[in-house]
XYZ file of C-alpha atoms in Angstrom:
539
model
C 270.422 27.052 -75.543
C 268.516 29.033 -72.934
C 264.744 28.685 -72.662
C 264.622 32.134 -71.023
C 267.140 34.907 -71.586
C 266.927 38.239 -69.769
C 269.587 40.855 -70.493
C 269.797 44.257 -68.759
C 266.048 44.344 -68.071
C 264.667 47.601 -66.740
C 261.030 48.232 -65.771
C 259.632 51.633 -64.788
C 256.065 52.354 -63.680
C 254.399 55.689 -64.470
C 252.395 56.968 -61.481
C 250.589 60.164 -60.530
C 253.628 61.215 -58.520
C 256.142 60.432 -61.262
C 258.140 57.503 -62.624
C 259.010 54.678 -60.228
C 261.845 52.309 -61.265
C 260.952 48.736 -60.199
C 263.663 46.690 -61.947
C 267.158 47.842 -62.944
C 269.751 46.008 -65.029
C 268.551 42.458 -64.367
C 270.230 39.688 -66.383
C 269.177 36.044 -65.926
C 268.802 32.834 -67.885
C 267.021 29.496 -67.524
C 268.144 26.361 -69.360
C 265.969 23.363 -70.383
C 265.097 21.151 -67.415
C 266.586 23.664 -64.955
C 264.904 25.520 -62.102
C 266.051 29.053 -61.291
C 264.650 30.429 -58.026
C 264.145 34.190 -57.838
C 264.047 35.267 -54.177
C 263.771 38.505 -52.232
C 261.381 40.478 -50.047
C 258.145 42.092 -51.228
C 258.986 45.055 -53.421
C 262.311 43.563 -54.559
C 261.048 43.301 -58.144
C 260.962 39.507 -58.498
C 257.290 39.274 -59.549
C 257.812 42.173 -61.982
C 260.611 40.187 -63.648
C 258.280 37.170 -63.926
C 255.498 39.266 -65.490
C 257.977 40.848 -67.907
C 259.066 37.377 -69.044
C 255.446 36.595 -69.973
C 254.748 40.001 -71.507
C 252.132 40.609 -68.822
C 253.301 43.968 -67.452
C 250.464 46.470 -66.849
C 249.832 49.372 -69.185
C 251.654 51.913 -67.025
C 254.913 49.924 -67.198
C 257.802 50.602 -69.598
C 260.318 47.819 -70.213
C 263.805 48.139 -71.652
C 266.554 45.633 -72.344
C 266.003 42.169 -73.807
C 263.702 39.298 -72.834
C 263.538 36.196 -75.043
C 261.529 33.018 -74.476
C 262.700 30.059 -76.575
C 264.053 32.534 -79.133
C 260.937 34.753 -79.236
C 261.562 38.399 -78.330
C 259.119 39.644 -75.666
C 259.934 43.345 -75.191
C 258.081 45.265 -77.882
C 256.223 42.207 -79.219
C 252.653 42.544 -80.480
C 249.777 41.263 -78.382
C 248.961 38.696 -81.084
C 252.441 37.130 -80.951
C 252.377 37.149 -77.136
C 248.973 35.420 -77.155
C 250.404 32.644 -79.346
C 253.329 32.224 -76.949
C 251.373 32.174 -73.673
C 250.076 28.738 -72.807
C 252.035 27.124 -75.631
C 255.710 28.061 -75.338
C 255.478 29.573 -71.843
C 252.924 29.191 -69.046
C 252.493 30.751 -65.627
C 251.235 29.438 -62.274
C 250.169 32.079 -59.757
C 250.054 31.978 -55.946
C 246.270 32.093 -55.722
C 244.509 29.692 -58.130
C 241.226 31.565 -57.627
C 242.624 34.368 -59.811
C 243.295 31.943 -62.681
C 240.102 29.841 -62.557
C 236.601 30.834 -63.678
C 234.306 30.057 -60.720
C 231.325 29.469 -63.063
C 233.016 26.966 -65.419
C 233.781 23.310 -64.703
C 237.494 22.621 -64.339
C 237.597 20.068 -67.143
C 236.112 22.592 -69.564
C 238.670 25.207 -68.516
C 241.576 22.831 -69.206
C 240.039 21.733 -72.516
C 239.734 25.377 -73.573
C 243.479 25.889 -73.052
C 244.161 22.834 -75.235
C 241.876 24.012 -78.059
C 243.256 27.566 -77.962
C 246.616 26.316 -79.213
C 245.897 23.049 -81.025
C 243.422 21.923 -83.680
C 241.625 19.165 -81.770
C 237.953 18.285 -81.370
C 235.967 19.111 -78.237
C 235.756 15.441 -77.277
C 239.497 14.940 -77.725
C 240.241 18.077 -75.644
C 237.891 16.807 -72.935
C 239.740 13.461 -72.854
C 243.057 15.304 -72.632
C 241.710 17.382 -69.745
C 240.889 14.207 -67.780
C 244.332 12.786 -68.524
C 245.997 16.017 -67.395
C 244.041 15.904 -64.128
C 245.269 12.336 -63.648
C 248.831 13.427 -64.442
C 248.827 16.128 -61.777
C 247.510 13.704 -59.148
C 243.832 14.645 -58.904
C 241.892 11.628 -57.550
C 238.947 10.388 -59.636
C 239.839 12.696 -62.554
C 236.747 11.776 -64.613
C 234.469 12.940 -61.796
C 236.600 15.932 -60.803
C 236.575 17.236 -64.384
C 232.868 17.994 -63.869
C 233.480 19.884 -60.622
C 233.497 23.657 -60.192
C 236.588 25.263 -58.584
C 234.808 25.927 -55.280
C 234.155 22.183 -54.912
C 237.897 21.448 -54.767
C 240.429 21.986 -51.972
C 243.139 24.647 -52.262
C 245.749 22.046 -53.172
C 243.477 20.511 -55.814
C 242.762 23.935 -57.338
C 246.490 24.582 -57.580
C 246.896 21.212 -59.338
C 244.196 22.230 -61.824
C 246.094 25.451 -62.561
C 249.272 23.416 -63.105
C 247.340 21.070 -65.420
C 246.288 24.112 -67.467
C 249.866 25.404 -67.481
C 251.341 22.134 -68.819
C 248.481 21.295 -71.193
C 250.512 22.205 -74.274
C 253.952 21.030 -73.047
C 255.500 24.496 -72.643
C 259.242 25.010 -72.800
C 259.104 27.455 -69.864
C 256.997 27.350 -66.705
C 256.943 30.436 -64.482
C 255.667 29.733 -60.956
C 254.996 32.825 -58.824
C 254.736 31.765 -55.137
C 252.868 28.566 -56.139
C 252.864 27.002 -52.651
C 252.681 29.940 -50.213
C 249.020 29.406 -49.273
C 249.313 25.593 -49.000
C 250.015 23.435 -45.965
C 253.332 21.610 -45.809
C 252.165 18.202 -47.050
C 250.307 19.657 -50.046
C 253.295 21.950 -50.689
C 255.597 18.907 -50.790
C 253.243 17.158 -53.239
C 253.089 20.201 -55.535
C 256.891 20.519 -55.533
C 257.261 16.818 -56.323
C 254.811 17.280 -59.198
C 256.694 20.268 -60.635
C 260.013 18.428 -60.204
C 258.702 15.428 -62.182
C 257.308 17.652 -64.923
C 260.648 19.421 -65.343
C 262.526 16.116 -65.415
C 260.119 14.321 -67.780
C 259.629 17.064 -70.369
C 262.793 19.185 -70.059
C 260.703 22.214 -69.090
C 262.674 25.122 -67.660
C 261.197 26.605 -64.473
C 261.465 30.150 -63.112
C 260.329 29.877 -59.484
C 259.447 33.099 -57.651
C 259.321 32.562 -53.893
C 260.317 33.881 -50.477
C 260.428 30.379 -48.948
C 264.061 29.336 -48.626
C 263.078 25.779 -47.730
C 261.257 25.497 -51.059
C 264.353 26.899 -52.802
C 266.576 24.291 -51.141
C 264.155 21.514 -52.048
C 263.507 22.446 -55.658
C 265.961 24.874 -57.277
C 269.197 24.279 -59.186
C 270.291 27.926 -59.118
C 269.245 31.009 -57.144
C 269.114 34.732 -57.939
C 268.599 37.107 -54.996
C 266.896 40.457 -55.669
C 267.008 43.650 -53.611
C 265.333 46.933 -54.614
C 264.993 45.915 -58.247
C 268.511 44.557 -58.727
C 270.089 41.098 -58.615
C 272.641 41.211 -55.772
C 273.743 37.576 -55.812
C 273.331 34.567 -58.073
C 274.784 31.077 -58.214
C 274.173 27.345 -57.628
C 271.686 26.662 -54.838
C 274.283 25.119 -52.501
C 276.627 28.066 -52.912
C 273.991 30.756 -52.297
C 272.197 29.052 -49.390
C 275.226 27.558 -47.634
C 277.935 30.109 -48.484
C 276.120 33.395 -49.195
C 278.345 36.297 -50.163
C 275.990 39.276 -49.900
C 274.936 40.659 -46.508
C 271.305 40.855 -47.664
C 271.275 37.134 -48.536
C 272.787 36.306 -45.154
C 270.086 38.395 -43.471
C 267.300 36.621 -45.369
C 268.651 33.218 -44.391
C 269.094 34.263 -40.753
C 265.403 35.211 -40.600
C 264.155 31.807 -41.809
C 262.426 29.801 -39.043
C 264.016 26.348 -38.881
C 262.905 23.102 -37.366
C 265.295 22.132 -34.591
C 265.961 18.467 -34.022
C 267.017 18.805 -30.393
C 265.933 20.832 -27.374
C 263.953 20.772 -24.148
C 260.530 22.014 -23.130
C 259.936 24.753 -20.601
C 257.981 23.680 -17.495
C 254.205 23.890 -18.130
C 252.093 26.671 -16.653
C 249.967 25.575 -13.684
C 247.435 28.409 -13.567
C 243.739 27.890 -14.468
C 243.191 28.054 -18.240
C 242.182 31.246 -20.010
C 240.248 29.182 -22.557
C 239.222 25.535 -22.307
C 237.530 23.360 -24.925
C 236.071 20.058 -23.720
C 234.755 17.382 -26.122
C 233.683 20.052 -28.626
C 231.921 18.937 -31.804
C 230.816 21.159 -34.692
C 228.863 20.280 -37.840
C 228.404 22.381 -40.959
C 225.566 20.636 -42.785
C 226.820 17.108 -43.501
C 230.433 17.969 -42.662
C 231.773 17.049 -39.211
C 234.174 19.974 -38.764
C 235.165 19.130 -35.158
C 234.721 15.830 -33.349
C 235.389 15.678 -29.597
C 238.128 18.341 -29.489
C 239.655 19.200 -26.106
C 242.564 21.504 -25.205
C 243.502 24.353 -22.818
C 245.378 27.638 -23.148
C 246.861 28.969 -19.912
C 247.858 32.530 -18.948
C 251.067 33.750 -20.570
C 251.567 30.656 -22.750
C 251.285 30.134 -26.491
C 249.546 27.031 -27.797
C 250.101 26.176 -31.461
C 247.202 24.633 -33.391
C 248.658 22.808 -36.407
C 247.429 20.509 -39.155
C 246.643 20.387 -42.845
C 243.952 22.498 -44.519
C 240.574 21.116 -43.494
C 241.917 19.673 -40.240
C 239.610 21.912 -38.173
C 242.217 24.170 -36.585
C 240.610 27.462 -37.711
C 237.164 26.190 -36.701
C 238.522 25.380 -33.234
C 239.895 28.932 -32.988
C 236.491 30.353 -33.973
C 234.837 28.245 -31.293
C 237.240 29.737 -28.736
C 236.273 33.204 -30.002
C 232.559 32.498 -29.606
C 232.003 32.872 -33.354
C 230.915 29.238 -33.813
C 228.598 27.518 -31.344
C 229.450 23.852 -30.722
C 226.822 21.188 -31.316
C 228.224 19.299 -28.338
C 230.788 19.897 -25.625
C 231.640 23.042 -23.686
C 233.782 26.168 -24.059
C 235.083 28.026 -21.024
C 236.500 31.541 -21.483
C 238.125 33.232 -18.471
C 236.315 30.749 -16.240
C 232.830 31.444 -17.642
C 230.772 28.991 -19.717
C 230.644 30.758 -23.078
C 227.505 28.859 -24.070
C 225.508 30.316 -21.174
C 226.634 33.953 -21.221
C 224.397 36.389 -23.103
C 224.053 40.072 -23.959
C 226.226 42.661 -22.224
C 228.061 40.080 -20.114
C 229.031 38.135 -23.243
C 230.299 41.306 -24.972
C 232.335 42.206 -21.884
C 233.789 38.697 -21.782
C 234.751 38.733 -25.480
C 236.333 42.187 -25.152
C 239.137 40.346 -23.359
C 240.049 38.543 -26.622
C 242.141 40.069 -29.426
C 242.236 38.628 -32.946
C 244.891 38.792 -35.679
C 243.997 37.221 -39.039
C 246.119 36.057 -41.979
C 245.021 38.860 -44.317
C 245.050 42.282 -42.611
C 243.436 43.876 -45.692
C 240.251 41.923 -44.934
C 240.134 43.084 -41.310
C 241.076 46.766 -41.737
C 238.607 49.293 -43.160
C 240.277 50.956 -46.162
C 238.196 54.097 -45.539
C 239.742 54.630 -42.100
C 243.168 55.890 -41.133
C 245.527 53.661 -39.152
C 244.670 55.553 -35.974
C 240.919 55.160 -36.595
C 241.294 51.406 -37.259
C 243.176 50.910 -33.991
C 240.791 53.148 -32.011
C 237.603 51.430 -33.216
C 237.546 48.724 -30.462
C 237.915 51.497 -27.878
C 234.890 53.327 -29.276
C 232.835 50.116 -29.125
C 233.937 48.713 -25.746
C 235.255 51.756 -23.838
C 232.537 54.326 -24.434
C 233.488 56.269 -21.316
C 236.920 57.197 -22.724
C 237.404 60.732 -23.975
C 238.824 61.463 -27.409
C 242.124 62.543 -25.875
C 242.355 59.329 -23.853
C 241.690 57.259 -26.987
C 244.357 59.134 -28.958
C 246.861 58.628 -26.151
C 246.095 54.889 -25.943
C 246.371 54.486 -29.743
C 249.730 56.293 -29.791
C 251.068 54.019 -27.032
C 249.952 50.784 -28.678
C 251.354 51.849 -32.081
C 254.657 52.450 -30.342
C 254.420 49.001 -28.722
C 254.151 47.302 -32.144
C 257.086 49.362 -33.493
C 255.103 51.577 -35.860
C 256.246 55.204 -36.186
C 253.693 57.824 -35.207
C 253.716 59.469 -38.652
C 251.891 56.412 -40.062
C 248.826 57.048 -37.875
C 247.199 59.310 -40.455
C 247.745 57.012 -43.436
C 245.290 54.485 -44.848
C 245.940 50.725 -44.585
C 246.592 50.457 -48.343
C 249.452 52.949 -48.051
C 251.398 50.537 -45.828
C 253.491 47.461 -46.543
C 252.202 43.978 -45.682
C 254.275 43.822 -42.512
C 253.119 47.271 -41.409
C 249.463 46.342 -42.014
C 249.879 43.198 -39.933
C 251.342 45.270 -37.095
C 248.326 47.605 -37.336
C 246.112 44.508 -36.961
C 248.168 43.503 -33.947
C 247.838 46.995 -32.433
C 244.064 46.849 -32.973
C 243.940 43.422 -31.298
C 245.953 44.636 -28.278
C 244.429 48.072 -27.766
C 241.910 46.681 -25.219
C 244.722 44.907 -23.328
C 243.255 41.426 -23.908
C 243.968 38.382 -21.795
C 243.891 36.127 -24.868
C 245.243 36.732 -28.383
C 243.997 34.451 -31.169
C 246.321 34.591 -34.189
C 245.103 32.669 -37.264
C 247.990 32.229 -39.765
C 249.227 35.774 -38.989
C 252.522 35.519 -40.885
C 252.037 32.905 -43.623
C 251.778 35.485 -46.423
C 254.745 37.579 -45.243
C 258.399 37.592 -46.300
C 260.715 35.783 -43.891
C 262.311 38.969 -42.552
C 258.919 40.667 -42.050
C 257.582 37.446 -40.525
C 260.500 37.445 -38.094
C 259.751 41.048 -37.061
C 256.031 40.399 -36.492
C 256.718 37.256 -34.438
C 259.351 39.068 -32.374
C 256.852 41.864 -31.664
C 254.167 39.378 -30.563
C 256.631 37.499 -28.301
C 257.968 40.739 -26.808
C 254.467 42.061 -26.102
C 253.408 38.729 -24.613
C 256.315 38.885 -22.158
C 255.440 42.480 -21.321
C 251.638 42.213 -21.134
C 251.242 38.561 -20.101
C 248.414 37.579 -22.466
C 247.830 33.974 -23.562
C 248.042 33.175 -27.278
C 246.253 30.593 -29.426
C 248.429 30.448 -32.546
C 246.958 28.746 -35.636
C 249.539 27.840 -38.260
C 250.593 25.256 -40.832
C 254.259 26.246 -40.383
C 255.713 23.802 -37.871
C 259.048 25.623 -37.712
C 257.299 28.830 -36.608
C 255.204 26.925 -34.065
C 258.275 25.151 -32.667
C 259.998 28.497 -32.227
C 257.021 30.391 -30.847
C 254.746 28.006 -28.895
C 255.223 26.219 -25.581
C 252.607 23.563 -26.357
C 251.218 22.192 -29.604
C 247.903 20.590 -30.599
C 248.062 18.536 -33.815
C 244.700 18.277 -35.591
C 243.506 15.960 -38.349
C 240.030 15.606 -39.882
C 238.386 17.539 -37.050
C 240.033 15.542 -34.255
C 243.043 16.060 -32.000
C 245.695 13.661 -33.285
C 248.075 14.386 -30.401
C 249.072 17.243 -28.117
C 251.747 18.090 -25.604
C 254.829 20.253 -24.952
C 256.132 21.551 -28.281
C 259.653 20.158 -28.344
C 258.769 16.662 -27.145
C 255.761 16.446 -29.496
C 257.686 17.552 -32.574
C 260.934 15.718 -31.727
C 259.264 12.480 -30.575
C 255.858 12.386 -32.265
C 253.564 9.547 -31.252
C 251.537 9.271 -34.467
C 252.445 8.606 -38.084
C 250.447 11.674 -39.158
C 252.578 14.044 -37.058
C 255.745 12.370 -38.334
C 254.516 12.911 -41.914
C 253.820 16.601 -41.232
C 257.329 17.089 -39.842
C 258.949 15.215 -42.736
C 257.163 17.475 -45.233
C 258.702 20.697 -43.840
C 261.521 21.787 -46.185
C 264.685 23.114 -44.546
C 266.841 25.857 -46.154
C 269.791 23.516 -46.668
C 269.911 21.814 -50.089
C 272.246 19.047 -48.906
C 270.043 18.129 -45.935
C 266.903 18.500 -48.024
C 268.253 16.206 -50.733
C 269.054 13.561 -48.105
C 265.606 13.871 -46.489
C 263.895 13.519 -49.869
C 265.942 10.401 -50.673
C 265.039 8.889 -47.281
C 261.342 9.602 -47.848
C 261.448 8.021 -51.315
C 263.228 4.975 -49.869
C 260.472 4.586 -47.257
C 257.792 4.788 -49.969
C 259.446 2.117 -52.129
C 260.355 -0.155 -49.187
């Protein structure tokens, strides 16, 4: 018997410009204890299918066909019957736990509320269950953590709390929509292990929505590939990932960055560094964010800053940008001591640095057009330029990042995620910087869009010669993109050196653990790696 049955599902959204079909003729099923991965690029319809399975489509959506969860019909069901099903028969885990957690309520109380919504238990019994659920999902000191607010927990811990809420009533179906995208590789591996154990122990069926093919290889039994609202290929995970039949599936897999286990390093650059940190320490209140950090970035090279969340890599990047002043140590930017430069000279110095952030929505003004967003740095730092000169420069830089000119008049929210990130890149490069700081610039993007953005950055770096400080938790991307790597842990540099030699022959156990946690898009290899890791743990 299937836990989830979807037959000929169609979903259409009513908009001001007319009806927009999002899903067409989708048929899928999930059996008890099985994981079905639903993959595809943004806009393929995979999240719409997941929402339809939970009866959570927005009011402007019309669904047709059949969706049944453990025998309960979803399409056309009343809100009361759907409310009884959600959290009891079926639960959902979203990409960003902040959307599922109340910031003003302690996490233990939030879990206990889910328990009491579906079962007749006392408050004290629900509170005890909440602590036990926190223990079950691997939260340390669960009695103390139950009294914490969401903001007092790390991203990985918040995601564990959301999973605890999702499994509180032993659901038959768990739908996980990009549950590990925002997590570093070690926390991602822990979350996947947790979900794998839950499925095995309780027979829960899992519908996993993701664009990470390594996660699919590590976790899924079967795969369904979606393109423009339709399923174009489905089958066992080994068949789809190792012997894909559809050209679109082959293209997705070709775009996946992969850790290589052989290779040589290019000779290091010998020129004076563009940015140099020496024995830098930073404190935020009682927290030692950086402790004696030193590294260089030289002209034309890319240095990858890697490590888990909280390792200090983003703080180090902000120090290089002059946004955080070190409590100790020195920062040199283009040969000048950044701690001693003030006023106009400091602004002129920093105008030689471009910045690309993880979320382009946060860095682009929604009230401006694309052209205005890109031109803004010119208005601030190149006040002598005429309007015609600015328009000409904006047109050239948009062309450099492979954006068609007709997009210049649109707003950022009218663009896709990959297009918005290229607008951010154009904005960062419009002043022809000598240093580009990219903080997780592709972690939220589909693999094919990620590939395009990285290719654009590499191509522009070869053409323009800027240095790049690349902050990422994706070691495969860093191996492919950076010439040198700095591995950070708890605010310190764990090790650093040429990329290939550091990642192929790591000196520290921490770096080896990071590398081992990176899933590869090959289910056979991934199964062997997982078995080897488990053998090491039990040895």
